[in-house]
Amino acid sequence: MYANVSMGLVRSADGTPEYFVALIQDISERKRAEEKLRLLSSAVEQSTEGLAIVDLEGTIMYTNRVFARMHGHEPDEITGKHLGVFHTPEQMPTIESAIARTKGKGEFDGEINHARKDGSIFPGLMQCSLLRDDNEKAIGIIGALRDITNIKRSEMALQKAHQALAVKAAELEGANEELSEYAHVVAHDLKAPLRAIHNYADLLRDDLAASLHPPQRECLEGLCRAARQGNELVDDLLELTRIDGSSAQIEKIDMQAFLRDFFNSMDLPADVDVVVQQEWPALEAEETLLRQILQNLISNAVKFNTKSPKRIELGCQTRNVDDVETYEIFVRDNGIGIDPTYHEQIFRVFERLHSLQEYEGTGIGLAIVKKAVATLEGSIRVESEPGQGSTFYISLPKSHWPA
Ligand code: ADP
């Protein structure tokens, strides 16, 4: 307990000291209040944040050292001045409206530029609140200020990096489009001469079949084969370049009807068993692209397969891919399988794991599938081991539209 003690000496009429009178006053409460005030004032003074108190007209009543020095001042030289000393005349309307907002709503939060004594400017994050006395009467505004120069610099750098990235992406997209157009034109222009070579070679072979020696017949056979492969390559390239990677006419597809149609139009060899899942959800896709995807996957499942019977399973399941609910179509075969080393590579144009003598093809089928899947905003992966068959999985978003 803290006490205030006052003592007085009481004397008799002739001046002889008789006794003391002591007044002891308990001042613990006042002491505690003083200590609290001292603590608060050193906290404010030593805070690493710039703190200032102004009256309701904007006259500076107090600033801590950090606040004053942020502006290149000493606290004593600015007390009593208007807070306009921290701002350029052009900023004053903003300051006035910040004061009005604080008075009206009780607080204000915002980025405001501040001026140093030497005239240089720095961006600050200002948080103000209304100061009230014990009777709730507004008596001033307390503001905390943080210099956000570094944050602003990082923001600018990030923004610049974003802009540069966007420019690069646009350039890349342009270059890609140009390349695709180029491939399209070349493939288109090669189509007619290749078809003519193929037809002429066919005619020659039929007309001269009887009179040719075996080596000559072999030459002509080779010419026909090469021309046919050239034709297939050009057709596949044209199919690939025709897929417009940027847009698809997405619609809900009744999969039962679609698959019935699809398998009716596919001419599968007799030794192929196809097992199709009974129940299918309505998929959001474009029919043409879905047909291209399944056609390529199923013809590969038949081609790269030495079993008898060749077995193909087709189904659909739900799967969460990167937090997006998807329908995942799978195409499973009991074929030759694929070494995991090549699981990425096979989706690139012209990538083949076998010679033309082993398995015919152009190496474009899976590139078509990948581009079609990407156009439908989906993704593709494969699970396979040599000799164990392969399963291709295509994930398509359950919904392309917000709920
Ligand atoms: P292509 O079928 O014309 O060779 P693709 O782009 O369709 O070209 O396939 C690329 C390669 O991936 C094929 O050459 C083959 O080696 C491999 N591949 C694709 N599908 C299968 C499959 N179902 N089973 C085994 N290998 C496959």
Coordinates of N, CA, C and O and ligand atoms in Angstrom, one line a residue, residues 236 296-305 331-339 342 345-356 359-369 382 384-385 389-392, ligand 1:
D236 N -3.7 -36.8 -90.5 CA -3.6 -36.7 -89.1 C -3.2 -35.3 -88.7 O -3.7 -34.7 -87.7
N296 N -9.3 -42.4 -81.2 CA -7.8 -42.6 -81.2 C -7.4 -43.6 -80.1 O -6.6 -44.5 -80.3
L297 N -8.0 -43.5 -78.9 CA -7.6 -44.4 -77.8 C -8.0 -45.8 -78.1 O -7.3 -46.7 -77.8
I298 N -9.2 -46.0 -78.7 CA -9.7 -47.3 -78.9 C -8.9 -48.0 -80.1 O -8.5 -49.1 -80.0
S299 N -8.6 -47.2 -81.1 CA -7.8 -47.8 -82.2 C -6.4 -48.2 -81.8 O -5.9 -49.2 -82.2
N300 N -5.9 -47.4 -80.8 CA -4.5 -47.7 -80.3 C -4.7 -49.0 -79.4 O -3.8 -49.9 -79.5
A301 N -5.8 -49.1 -78.7 CA -6.0 -50.3 -77.8 C -6.1 -51.6 -78.6 O -5.6 -52.6 -78.2
V302 N -6.6 -51.4 -79.8 CA -6.7 -52.6 -80.7 C -5.3 -52.8 -81.4 O -4.8 -54.0 -81.5
K303 N -4.7 -51.7 -81.9 CA -3.5 -51.8 -82.7 C -2.3 -52.4 -81.8 O -1.6 -53.3 -82.2
F304 N -2.1 -51.8 -80.6 CA -1.0 -52.2 -79.8 C -1.4 -53.4 -78.9 O -1.3 -53.3 -77.7
N305 N -1.8 -54.4 -79.5 CA -2.4 -55.5 -78.8 C -2.2 -56.8 -79.6 O -2.6 -56.9 -80.7
V331 N -10.2 -45.9 -70.5 CA -10.1 -46.8 -71.6 C -9.0 -47.8 -71.3 O -7.8 -47.4 -71.2
R332 N -9.4 -49.0 -71.0 CA -8.4 -50.0 -70.5 C -8.3 -51.1 -71.6 O -9.3 -51.6 -72.2
D333 N -7.0 -51.6 -71.8 CA -6.8 -52.7 -72.8 C -5.9 -53.7 -72.2 O -5.3 -53.5 -71.2
N334 N -5.9 -54.9 -72.9 CA -5.0 -56.0 -72.4 C -3.9 -56.1 -73.4 O -3.4 -57.2 -73.7
G335 N -3.4 -54.9 -73.9 CA -2.4 -54.9 -75.0 C -1.0 -55.0 -74.4 O -0.7 -55.4 -73.3
I336 N 0.0 -54.5 -75.3 CA 1.4 -54.7 -75.0 C 1.9 -53.9 -73.9 O 3.0 -54.1 -73.3
G337 N 1.2 -52.8 -73.5 CA 1.6 -52.0 -72.4 C 2.7 -51.0 -72.8 O 3.2 -51.1 -73.9
I338 N 3.0 -50.1 -71.9 CA 3.9 -49.0 -72.1 C 4.9 -48.8 -70.9 O 4.4 -48.7 -69.8
D339 N 6.2 -48.8 -71.2 CA 7.1 -48.6 -70.1 C 6.9 -47.2 -69.5 O 6.8 -46.2 -70.2
Y342 N 8.1 -43.7 -70.7 CA 7.6 -43.1 -71.9 C 6.2 -42.5 -71.7 O 5.5 -42.0 -72.7
Q345 N 6.1 -38.8 -72.8 CA 6.6 -38.7 -74.2 C 5.6 -39.0 -75.3 O 5.5 -38.4 -76.3
I346 N 4.8 -40.1 -75.0 CA 3.9 -40.6 -76.1 C 2.8 -39.6 -76.5 O 2.2 -39.7 -77.5
F347 N 2.6 -38.5 -75.6 CA 1.5 -37.6 -76.0 C 2.1 -36.5 -76.9 O 1.4 -35.6 -77.3
R348 N 3.4 -36.5 -77.2 CA 4.0 -35.5 -78.1 C 3.9 -35.9 -79.5 O 3.9 -37.1 -79.8
V349 N 3.8 -34.9 -80.4 CA 3.6 -35.2 -81.8 C 4.8 -36.0 -82.4 O 5.9 -35.6 -82.0
F350 N 4.5 -36.9 -83.2 CA 5.5 -37.8 -83.9 C 6.3 -38.7 -82.9 O 7.3 -39.3 -83.4
E351 N 5.9 -38.8 -81.7 CA 6.6 -39.7 -80.8 C 6.0 -41.1 -80.9 O 4.8 -41.3 -80.6
R352 N 6.8 -42.0 -81.3 CA 6.4 -43.4 -81.4 C 7.4 -44.3 -80.7 O 8.6 -44.0 -80.7
L353 N 6.9 -45.4 -80.2 CA 7.8 -46.3 -79.5 C 8.2 -47.5 -80.3 O 9.0 -48.4 -79.9
H354 N 7.6 -47.6 -81.5 CA 7.9 -48.7 -82.4 C 8.1 -48.3 -83.8 O 7.7 -47.2 -84.2
S355 N 8.8 -49.2 -84.6 CA 9.0 -48.9 -86.0 C 7.7 -49.1 -86.8 O 6.8 -49.8 -86.3
L356 N 7.7 -48.5 -88.0 CA 6.5 -48.7 -88.9 C 6.3 -50.2 -89.2 O 5.2 -50.6 -89.5
Y359 N 4.4 -51.7 -86.0 CA 3.1 -51.2 -85.8 C 2.9 -49.9 -86.7 O 3.8 -49.0 -86.6
E360 N 2.0 -49.9 -87.6 CA 1.8 -48.7 -88.4 C 1.3 -47.5 -87.6 O 0.7 -47.7 -86.5
G361 N 1.5 -46.4 -88.1 CA 1.0 -45.2 -87.4 C 1.8 -43.9 -87.7 O 2.8 -44.0 -88.4
T362 N 1.3 -42.8 -87.3 CA 1.9 -41.5 -87.6 C 2.5 -40.8 -86.4 O 3.2 -39.9 -86.5
G363 N 2.1 -41.3 -85.2 CA 2.6 -40.7 -84.0 C 1.9 -39.4 -83.6 O 2.4 -38.6 -82.9
I364 N 0.7 -39.2 -84.2 CA 0.0 -38.0 -84.0 C -1.3 -38.2 -83.1 O -1.9 -37.3 -82.5
G365 N -1.7 -39.5 -83.1 CA -3.0 -39.8 -82.4 C -3.1 -39.3 -81.0 O -4.1 -38.6 -80.7
L366 N -2.1 -39.6 -80.2 CA -2.3 -39.2 -78.8 C -2.1 -37.7 -78.6 O -2.6 -37.1 -77.7
A367 N -1.4 -37.0 -79.6 CA -1.3 -35.5 -79.5 C -2.6 -34.9 -79.8 O -3.0 -33.9 -79.2
I368 N -3.4 -35.6 -80.8 CA -4.8 -35.1 -81.0 C -5.6 -35.3 -79.8 O -6.3 -34.4 -79.4
V369 N -5.5 -36.5 -79.1 CA -6.3 -36.7 -77.9 C -5.9 -35.6 -76.8 O -6.8 -35.1 -76.2
V382 N -1.8 -41.8 -68.1 CA -1.9 -43.2 -68.5 C -1.3 -44.0 -67.3 O -0.3 -43.6 -66.7
S384 N 0.3 -47.8 -67.0 CA 0.6 -49.0 -67.8 C 2.0 -49.6 -67.5 O 2.9 -48.8 -67.0
E385 N 2.2 -50.8 -67.7 CA 3.5 -51.5 -67.6 C 3.6 -52.4 -68.8 O 2.6 -52.9 -69.3
G389 N -0.9 -54.4 -70.2 CA -2.1 -53.6 -70.7 C -1.9 -52.2 -70.3 O -1.0 -51.8 -69.6
S390 N -2.8 -51.3 -70.8 CA -2.7 -49.9 -70.5 C -4.1 -49.4 -70.2 O -5.1 -49.8 -70.7
T391 N -4.1 -48.4 -69.3 CA -5.4 -47.7 -69.0 C -5.1 -46.2 -69.2 O -4.3 -45.6 -68.5
F392 N -5.9 -45.6 -70.1 CA -5.8 -44.1 -70.3 C -7.0 -43.5 -69.5 O -8.1 -44.0 -69.6
Ligands
ADP1 P1 0.5 -43.9 -83.3 O1 -0.6 -44.8 -82.8 O2 0.2 -43.3 -84.7 O3 1.8 -44.6 -83.3 P2 0.0 -42.3 -81.1 O4 0.3 -40.8 -80.9 O5 -1.5 -42.6 -81.1 O6 0.7 -42.6 -82.4 O7 0.7 -43.1 -80.0 C1 2.1 -42.9 -79.7 C2 2.8 -44.1 -79.2 O8 2.3 -44.5 -77.9 C3 2.5 -45.3 -80.0 O9 3.4 -45.4 -81.1 C4 2.7 -46.5 -79.1 O10 4.1 -46.8 -78.9 C5 2.2 -45.9 -77.8 N1 0.8 -46.3 -77.4 C6 -0.3 -45.6 -77.6 N2 -1.4 -46.2 -77.2 C7 -1.0 -47.4 -76.7 C8 -1.6 -48.5 -76.1 N3 -2.9 -48.6 -75.9 N4 -0.8 -49.6 -75.8 C9 0.5 -49.6 -76.0 N5 1.2 -48.5 -76.5 C10 0.5 -47.5 -76.9

